[in-house]
PDB file of C-alpha atoms in Angstrom:
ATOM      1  CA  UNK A 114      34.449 -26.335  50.023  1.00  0.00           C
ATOM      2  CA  UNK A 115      37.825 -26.433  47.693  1.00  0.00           C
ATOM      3  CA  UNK A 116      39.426 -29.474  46.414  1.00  0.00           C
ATOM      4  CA  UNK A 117      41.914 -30.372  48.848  1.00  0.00           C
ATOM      5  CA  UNK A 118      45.066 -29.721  46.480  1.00  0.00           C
ATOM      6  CA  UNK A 119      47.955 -32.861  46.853  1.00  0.00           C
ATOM      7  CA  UNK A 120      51.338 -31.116  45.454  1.00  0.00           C
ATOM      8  CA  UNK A 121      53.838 -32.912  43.375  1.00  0.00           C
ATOM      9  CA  UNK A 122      57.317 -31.775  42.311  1.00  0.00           C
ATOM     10  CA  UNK A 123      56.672 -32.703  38.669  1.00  0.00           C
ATOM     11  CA  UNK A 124      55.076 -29.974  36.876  1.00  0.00           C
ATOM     12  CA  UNK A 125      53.929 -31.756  33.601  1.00  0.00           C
ATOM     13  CA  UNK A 126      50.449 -31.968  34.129  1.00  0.00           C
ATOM     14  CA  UNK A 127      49.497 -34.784  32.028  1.00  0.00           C
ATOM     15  CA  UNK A 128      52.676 -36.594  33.219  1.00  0.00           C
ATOM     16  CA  UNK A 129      51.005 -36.061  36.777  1.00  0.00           C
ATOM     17  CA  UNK A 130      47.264 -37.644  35.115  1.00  0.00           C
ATOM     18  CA  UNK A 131      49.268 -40.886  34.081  1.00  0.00           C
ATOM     19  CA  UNK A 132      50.783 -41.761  36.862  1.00  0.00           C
ATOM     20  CA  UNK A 133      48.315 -40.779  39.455  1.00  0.00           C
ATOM     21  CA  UNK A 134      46.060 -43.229  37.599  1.00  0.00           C
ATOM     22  CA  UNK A 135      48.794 -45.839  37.643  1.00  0.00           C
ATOM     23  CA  UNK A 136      49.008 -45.481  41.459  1.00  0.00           C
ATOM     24  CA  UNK A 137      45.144 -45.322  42.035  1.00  0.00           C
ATOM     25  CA  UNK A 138      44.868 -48.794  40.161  1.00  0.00           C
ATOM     26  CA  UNK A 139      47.516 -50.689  42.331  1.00  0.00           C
ATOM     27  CA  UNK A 140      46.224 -48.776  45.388  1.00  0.00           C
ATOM     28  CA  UNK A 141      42.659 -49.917  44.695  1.00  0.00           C
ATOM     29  CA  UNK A 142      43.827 -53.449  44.156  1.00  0.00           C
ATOM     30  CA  UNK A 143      45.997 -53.420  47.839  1.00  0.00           C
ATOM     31  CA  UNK A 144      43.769 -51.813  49.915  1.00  0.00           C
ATOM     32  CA  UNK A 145      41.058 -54.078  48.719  1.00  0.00           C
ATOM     33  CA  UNK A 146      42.950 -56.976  49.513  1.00  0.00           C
ATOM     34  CA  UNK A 147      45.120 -55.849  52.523  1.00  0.00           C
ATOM     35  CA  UNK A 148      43.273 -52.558  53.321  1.00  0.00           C
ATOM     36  CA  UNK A 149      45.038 -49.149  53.536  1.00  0.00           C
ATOM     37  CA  UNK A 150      46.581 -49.457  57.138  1.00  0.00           C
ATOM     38  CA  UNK A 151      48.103 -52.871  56.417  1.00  0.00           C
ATOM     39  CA  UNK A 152      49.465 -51.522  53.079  1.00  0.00           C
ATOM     40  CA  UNK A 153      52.854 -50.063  52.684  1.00  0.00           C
ATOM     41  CA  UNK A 154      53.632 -46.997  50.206  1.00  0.00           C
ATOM     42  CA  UNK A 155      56.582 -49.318  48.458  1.00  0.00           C
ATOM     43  CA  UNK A 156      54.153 -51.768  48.084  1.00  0.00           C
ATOM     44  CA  UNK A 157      51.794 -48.841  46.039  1.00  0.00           C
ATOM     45  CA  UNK A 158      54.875 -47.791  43.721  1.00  0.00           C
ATOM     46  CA  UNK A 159      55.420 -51.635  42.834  1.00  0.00           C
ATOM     47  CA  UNK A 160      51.782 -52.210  42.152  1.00  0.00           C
ATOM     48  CA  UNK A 161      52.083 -48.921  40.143  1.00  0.00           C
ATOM     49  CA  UNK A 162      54.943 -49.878  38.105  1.00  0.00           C
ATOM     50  CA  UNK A 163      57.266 -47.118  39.300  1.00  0.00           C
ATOM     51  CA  UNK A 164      60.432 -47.071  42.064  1.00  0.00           C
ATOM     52  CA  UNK A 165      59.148 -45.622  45.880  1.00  0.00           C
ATOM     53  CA  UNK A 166      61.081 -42.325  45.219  1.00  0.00           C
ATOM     54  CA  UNK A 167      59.209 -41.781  41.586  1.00  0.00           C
ATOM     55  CA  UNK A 168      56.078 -42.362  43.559  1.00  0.00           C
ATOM     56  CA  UNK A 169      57.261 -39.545  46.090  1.00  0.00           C
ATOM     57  CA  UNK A 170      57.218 -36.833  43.286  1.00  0.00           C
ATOM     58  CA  UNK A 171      53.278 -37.397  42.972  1.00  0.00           C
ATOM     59  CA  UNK A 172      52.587 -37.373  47.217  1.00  0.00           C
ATOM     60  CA  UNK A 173      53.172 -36.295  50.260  1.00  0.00           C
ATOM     61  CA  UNK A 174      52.448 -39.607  52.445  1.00  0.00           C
ATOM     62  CA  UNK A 175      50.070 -42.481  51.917  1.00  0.00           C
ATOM     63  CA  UNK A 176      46.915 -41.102  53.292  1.00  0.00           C
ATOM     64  CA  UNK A 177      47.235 -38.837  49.996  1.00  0.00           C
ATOM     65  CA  UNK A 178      46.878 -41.731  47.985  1.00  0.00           C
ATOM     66  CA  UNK A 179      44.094 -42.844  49.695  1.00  0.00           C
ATOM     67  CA  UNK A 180      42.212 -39.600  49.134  1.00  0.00           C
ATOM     68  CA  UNK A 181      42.978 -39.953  45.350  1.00  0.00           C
ATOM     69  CA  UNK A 182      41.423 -43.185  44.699  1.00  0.00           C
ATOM     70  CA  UNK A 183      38.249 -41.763  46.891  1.00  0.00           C
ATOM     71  CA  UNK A 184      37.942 -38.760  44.745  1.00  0.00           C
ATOM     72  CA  UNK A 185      38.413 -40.287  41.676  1.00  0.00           C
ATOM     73  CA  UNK A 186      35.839 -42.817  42.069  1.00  0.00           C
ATOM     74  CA  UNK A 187      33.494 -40.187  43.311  1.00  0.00           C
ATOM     75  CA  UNK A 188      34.532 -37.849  40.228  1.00  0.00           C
ATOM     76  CA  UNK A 189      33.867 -41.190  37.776  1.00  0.00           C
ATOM     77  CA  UNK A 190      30.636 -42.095  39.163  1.00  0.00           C
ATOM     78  CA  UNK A 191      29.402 -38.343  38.708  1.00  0.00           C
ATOM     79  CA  UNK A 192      30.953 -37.505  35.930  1.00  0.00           C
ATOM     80  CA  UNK A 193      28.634 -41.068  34.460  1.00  0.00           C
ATOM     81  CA  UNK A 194      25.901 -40.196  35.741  1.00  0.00           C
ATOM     82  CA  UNK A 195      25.720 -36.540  34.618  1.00  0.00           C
ATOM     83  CA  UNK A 196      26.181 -38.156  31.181  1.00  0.00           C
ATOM     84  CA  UNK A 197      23.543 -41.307  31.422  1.00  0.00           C
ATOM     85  CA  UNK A 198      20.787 -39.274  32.986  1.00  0.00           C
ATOM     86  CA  UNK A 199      18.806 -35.971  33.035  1.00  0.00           C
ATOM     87  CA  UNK A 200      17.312 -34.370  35.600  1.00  0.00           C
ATOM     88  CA  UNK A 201      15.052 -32.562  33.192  1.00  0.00           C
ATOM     89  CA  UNK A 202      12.498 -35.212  32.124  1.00  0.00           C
ATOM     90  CA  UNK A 203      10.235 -35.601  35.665  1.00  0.00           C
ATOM     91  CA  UNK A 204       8.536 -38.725  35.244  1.00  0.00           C
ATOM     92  CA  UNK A 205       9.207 -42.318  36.403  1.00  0.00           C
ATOM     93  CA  UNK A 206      10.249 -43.583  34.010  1.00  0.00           C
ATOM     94  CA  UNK A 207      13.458 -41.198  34.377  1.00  0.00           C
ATOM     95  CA  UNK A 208      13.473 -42.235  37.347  1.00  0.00           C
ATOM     96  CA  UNK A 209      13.753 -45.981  36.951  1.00  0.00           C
ATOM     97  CA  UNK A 210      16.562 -45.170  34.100  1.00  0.00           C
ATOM     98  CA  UNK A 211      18.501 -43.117  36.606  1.00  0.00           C
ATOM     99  CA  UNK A 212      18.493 -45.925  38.924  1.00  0.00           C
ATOM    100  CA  UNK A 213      19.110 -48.158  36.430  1.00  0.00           C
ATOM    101  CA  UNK A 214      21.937 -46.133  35.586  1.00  0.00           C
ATOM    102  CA  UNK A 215      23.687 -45.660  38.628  1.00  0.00           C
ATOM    103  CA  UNK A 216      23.615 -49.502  39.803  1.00  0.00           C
ATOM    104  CA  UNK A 217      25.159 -50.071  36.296  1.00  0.00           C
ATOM    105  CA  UNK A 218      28.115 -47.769  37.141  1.00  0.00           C
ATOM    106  CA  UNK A 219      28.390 -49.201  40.838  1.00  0.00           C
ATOM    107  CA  UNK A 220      28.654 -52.772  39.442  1.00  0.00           C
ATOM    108  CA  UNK A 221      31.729 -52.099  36.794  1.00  0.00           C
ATOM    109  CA  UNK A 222      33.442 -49.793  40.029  1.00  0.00           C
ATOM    110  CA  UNK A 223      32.545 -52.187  42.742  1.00  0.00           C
ATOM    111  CA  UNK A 224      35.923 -53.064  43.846  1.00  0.00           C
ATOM    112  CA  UNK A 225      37.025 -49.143  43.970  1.00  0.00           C
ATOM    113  CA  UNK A 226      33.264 -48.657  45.942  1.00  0.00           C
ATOM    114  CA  UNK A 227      34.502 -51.451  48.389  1.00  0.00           C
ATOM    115  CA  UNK A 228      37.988 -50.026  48.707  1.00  0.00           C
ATOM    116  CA  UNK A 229      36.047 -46.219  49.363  1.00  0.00           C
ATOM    117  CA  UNK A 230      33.688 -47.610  51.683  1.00  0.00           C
ATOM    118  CA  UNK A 231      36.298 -49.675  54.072  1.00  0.00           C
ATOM    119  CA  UNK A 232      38.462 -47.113  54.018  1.00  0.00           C
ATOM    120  CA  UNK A 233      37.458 -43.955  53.671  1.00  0.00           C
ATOM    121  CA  UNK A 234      37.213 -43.517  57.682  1.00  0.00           C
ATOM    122  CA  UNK A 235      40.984 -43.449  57.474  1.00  0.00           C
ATOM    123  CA  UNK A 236      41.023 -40.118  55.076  1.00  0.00           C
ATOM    124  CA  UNK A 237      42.553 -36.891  57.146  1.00  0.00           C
ATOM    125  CA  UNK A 238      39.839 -34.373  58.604  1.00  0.00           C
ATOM    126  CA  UNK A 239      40.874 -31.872  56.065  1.00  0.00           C
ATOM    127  CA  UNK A 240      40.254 -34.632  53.535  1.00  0.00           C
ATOM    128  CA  UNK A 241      36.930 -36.505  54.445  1.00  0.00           C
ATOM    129  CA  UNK A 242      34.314 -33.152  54.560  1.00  0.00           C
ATOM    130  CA  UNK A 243      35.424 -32.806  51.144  1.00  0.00           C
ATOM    131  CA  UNK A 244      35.016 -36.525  49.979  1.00  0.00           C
ATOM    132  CA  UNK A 245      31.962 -35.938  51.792  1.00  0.00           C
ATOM    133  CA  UNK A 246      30.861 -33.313  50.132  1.00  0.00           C
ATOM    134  CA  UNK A 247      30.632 -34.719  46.480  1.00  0.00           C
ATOM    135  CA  UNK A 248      28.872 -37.718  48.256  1.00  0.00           C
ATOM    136  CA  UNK A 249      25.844 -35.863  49.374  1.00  0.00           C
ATOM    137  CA  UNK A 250      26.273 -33.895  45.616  1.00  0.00           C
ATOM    138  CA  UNK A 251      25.414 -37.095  44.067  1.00  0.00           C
ATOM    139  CA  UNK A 252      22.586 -38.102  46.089  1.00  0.00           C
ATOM    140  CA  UNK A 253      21.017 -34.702  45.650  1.00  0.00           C
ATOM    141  CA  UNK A 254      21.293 -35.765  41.194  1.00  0.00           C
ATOM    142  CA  UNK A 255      18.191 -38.176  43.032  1.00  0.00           C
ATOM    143  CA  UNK A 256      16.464 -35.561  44.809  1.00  0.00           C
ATOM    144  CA  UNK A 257      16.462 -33.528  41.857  1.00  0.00           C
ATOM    145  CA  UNK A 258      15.022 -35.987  39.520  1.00  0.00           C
ATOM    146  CA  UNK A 259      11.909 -36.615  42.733  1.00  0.00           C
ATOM    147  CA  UNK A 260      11.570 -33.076  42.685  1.00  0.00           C
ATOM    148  CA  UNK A 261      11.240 -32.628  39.199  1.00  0.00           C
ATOM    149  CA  UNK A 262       8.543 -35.846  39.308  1.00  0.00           C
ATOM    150  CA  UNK A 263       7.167 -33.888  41.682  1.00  0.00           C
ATOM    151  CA  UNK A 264       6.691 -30.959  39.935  1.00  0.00           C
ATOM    152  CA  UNK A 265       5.684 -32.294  37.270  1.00  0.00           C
ATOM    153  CA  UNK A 266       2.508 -34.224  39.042  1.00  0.00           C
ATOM    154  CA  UNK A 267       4.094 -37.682  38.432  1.00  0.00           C
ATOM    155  CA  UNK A 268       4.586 -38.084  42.495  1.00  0.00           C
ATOM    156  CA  UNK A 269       3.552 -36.316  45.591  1.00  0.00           C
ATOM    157  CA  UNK A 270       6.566 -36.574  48.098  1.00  0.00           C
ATOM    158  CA  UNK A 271       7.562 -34.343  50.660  1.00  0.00           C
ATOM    159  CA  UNK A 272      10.821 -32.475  50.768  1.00  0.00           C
ATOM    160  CA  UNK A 273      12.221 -34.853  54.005  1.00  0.00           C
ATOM    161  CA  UNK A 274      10.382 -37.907  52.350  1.00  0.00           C
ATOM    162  CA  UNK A 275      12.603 -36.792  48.718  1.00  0.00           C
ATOM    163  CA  UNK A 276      15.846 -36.427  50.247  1.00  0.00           C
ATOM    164  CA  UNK A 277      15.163 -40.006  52.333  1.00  0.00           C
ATOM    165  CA  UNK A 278      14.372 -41.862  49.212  1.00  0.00           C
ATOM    166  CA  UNK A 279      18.014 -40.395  47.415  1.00  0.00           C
ATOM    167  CA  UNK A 280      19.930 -41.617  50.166  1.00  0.00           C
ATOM    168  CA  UNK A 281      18.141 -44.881  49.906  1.00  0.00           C
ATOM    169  CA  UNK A 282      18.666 -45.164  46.335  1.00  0.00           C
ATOM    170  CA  UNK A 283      22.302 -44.077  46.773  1.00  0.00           C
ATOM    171  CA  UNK A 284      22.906 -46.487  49.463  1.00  0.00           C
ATOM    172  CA  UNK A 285      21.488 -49.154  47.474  1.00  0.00           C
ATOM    173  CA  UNK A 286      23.510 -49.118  44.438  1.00  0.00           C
ATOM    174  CA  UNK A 287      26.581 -48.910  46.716  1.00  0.00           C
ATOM    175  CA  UNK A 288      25.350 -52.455  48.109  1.00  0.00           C
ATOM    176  CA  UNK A 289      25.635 -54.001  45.352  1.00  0.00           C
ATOM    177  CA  UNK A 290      29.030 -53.717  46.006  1.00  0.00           C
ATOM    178  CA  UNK A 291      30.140 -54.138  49.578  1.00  0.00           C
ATOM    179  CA  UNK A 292      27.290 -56.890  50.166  1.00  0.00           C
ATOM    180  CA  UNK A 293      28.060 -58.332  46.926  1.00  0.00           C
ATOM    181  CA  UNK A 294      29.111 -61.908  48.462  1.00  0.00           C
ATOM    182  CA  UNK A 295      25.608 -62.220  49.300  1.00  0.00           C
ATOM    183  CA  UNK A 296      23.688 -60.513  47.328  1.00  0.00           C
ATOM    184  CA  UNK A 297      25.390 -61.544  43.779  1.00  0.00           C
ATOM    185  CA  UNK A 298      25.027 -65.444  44.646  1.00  0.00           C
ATOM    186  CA  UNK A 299      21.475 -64.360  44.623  1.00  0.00           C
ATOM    187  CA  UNK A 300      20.443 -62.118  42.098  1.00  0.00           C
ATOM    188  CA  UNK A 301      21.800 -61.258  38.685  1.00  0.00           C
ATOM    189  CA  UNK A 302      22.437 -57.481  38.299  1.00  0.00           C
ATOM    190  CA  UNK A 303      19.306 -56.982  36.679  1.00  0.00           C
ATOM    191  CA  UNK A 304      17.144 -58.641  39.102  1.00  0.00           C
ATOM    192  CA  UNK A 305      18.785 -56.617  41.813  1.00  0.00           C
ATOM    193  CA  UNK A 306      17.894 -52.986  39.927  1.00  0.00           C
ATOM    194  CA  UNK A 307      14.552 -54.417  38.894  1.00  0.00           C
ATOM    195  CA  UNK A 308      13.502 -55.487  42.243  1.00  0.00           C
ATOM    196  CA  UNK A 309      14.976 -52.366  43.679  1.00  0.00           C
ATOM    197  CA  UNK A 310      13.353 -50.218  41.292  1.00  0.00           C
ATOM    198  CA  UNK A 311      10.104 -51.952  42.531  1.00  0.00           C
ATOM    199  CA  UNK A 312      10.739 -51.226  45.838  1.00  0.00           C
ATOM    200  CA  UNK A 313      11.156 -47.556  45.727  1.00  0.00           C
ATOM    201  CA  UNK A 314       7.863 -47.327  43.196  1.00  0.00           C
ATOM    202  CA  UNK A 315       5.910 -49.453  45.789  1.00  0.00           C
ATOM    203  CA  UNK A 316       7.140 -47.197  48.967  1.00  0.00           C
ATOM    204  CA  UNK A 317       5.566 -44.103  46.849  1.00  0.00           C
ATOM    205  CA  UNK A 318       2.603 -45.853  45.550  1.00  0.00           C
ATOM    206  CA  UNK A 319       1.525 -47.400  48.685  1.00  0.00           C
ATOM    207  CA  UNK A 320       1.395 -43.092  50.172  1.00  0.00           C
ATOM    208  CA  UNK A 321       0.276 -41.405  46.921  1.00  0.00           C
ATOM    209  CA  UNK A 322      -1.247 -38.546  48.441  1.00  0.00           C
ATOM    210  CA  UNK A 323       2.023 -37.893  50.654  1.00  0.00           C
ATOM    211  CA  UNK A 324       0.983 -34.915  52.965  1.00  0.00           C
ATOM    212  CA  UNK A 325       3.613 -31.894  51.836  1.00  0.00           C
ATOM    213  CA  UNK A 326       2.904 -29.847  55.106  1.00  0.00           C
ATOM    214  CA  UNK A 327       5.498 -30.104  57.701  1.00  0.00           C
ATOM    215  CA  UNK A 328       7.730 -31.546  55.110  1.00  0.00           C
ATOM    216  CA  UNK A 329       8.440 -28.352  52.801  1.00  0.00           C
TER     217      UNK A 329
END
């Protein structure tokens, strides 16, 4: 599936970089507080530093803004984790760092993981199997680094059982941020990955000779 492409009358393409990233931060920092229905496009361009017609030049309509800011934060968050972990060292203790990792990146990018988890019901149907797309991409960085445990002897886990515990992790680091006025009055970030981590090692532990048949 291609990038859905959002046109803009400039032409200078790091001219286009700059201020899409100026318009991504004030849109991040409206639709969290207002979300993206109750927020106007003249409201964006102030938050962005820039008049409503200079905004024009780098959209269409709002709902293209709101696709930025989701696949920004989705290219950020892969784009860190590509760089932080490895998929080639099948053990678990990659496996803790990995999670480790990715709850790290979740906590500094919480507010743009609240903002893309409110809203991102609202993105077009040409735009939201995309965004979806590089979603499940990222949870499959998880099932790669189970399979390679996996491979490796380190675990025995089905193929359904792998791509359950991804989406748990996944869902899990993303948590941290949309339950974060309960869960942060509770735990320290640390606490939260630790315990988490725990969790996940238990679930495999307490099944260690996880049948493969039916599941391959």
């Amino acid at each position: 599936m291609r990038k859905q492409n959002v046109p803009a009358s400039v032409k200078d393409e790091r001219l286009i970089e700059l201020r899409r990233n100026q318009m991504i931060k004030g849109a991040v920092s409206l639709f969290k507080e207002k979300g993206f229905h109750r927020t106007t496009t003249r409201e964006i361009a102030k938050a962005s530093g820039f008049s409503i017609g200079t905004l024009y030049e780098y959209i269409r309509k709002k709902e293209d803004v709101l696709y930025l800011v989701c696949d920004r934060i989705y290219d950020q968050v892969r784009d860190r984790l590509k760089k932080d972990i490895g998929t080639k060292c099948g053990n678990t203790e990659s496996l803790k760092y990995a999670i480790s990792s990715y709850f790290k990146v979740m906590d500094e990018m919480q507010d743009e993981v609240l903002v893309m988890y409110q809203e991102a019901k609202s993105l077009s149907k040409e735009d939201l199997p995309y965004v979806l797309k590089k979603e499940l991409e990222m949870v499959e960085m998880f099932e790669e680094i189970l399979t390679s445990c996996v491979e490796n002897g380190e675990l025995s886990v089905g193929l359904k059982e792998r791509k359950l515990i991804a989406h748990n992790i996944f869902v899990q680091g993303q948590m941290w941020g949309f339950r974060r006025w309960a869960l942060q009055r509770l735990y320290t970030l640390e606490e939260y990955t630790d315990l988490q981590i725990q969790n996940v090692l238990e679930g495999l532990s307490k099944n260690p000779q996880n049948l493969k048949e039916g599941n391959e």
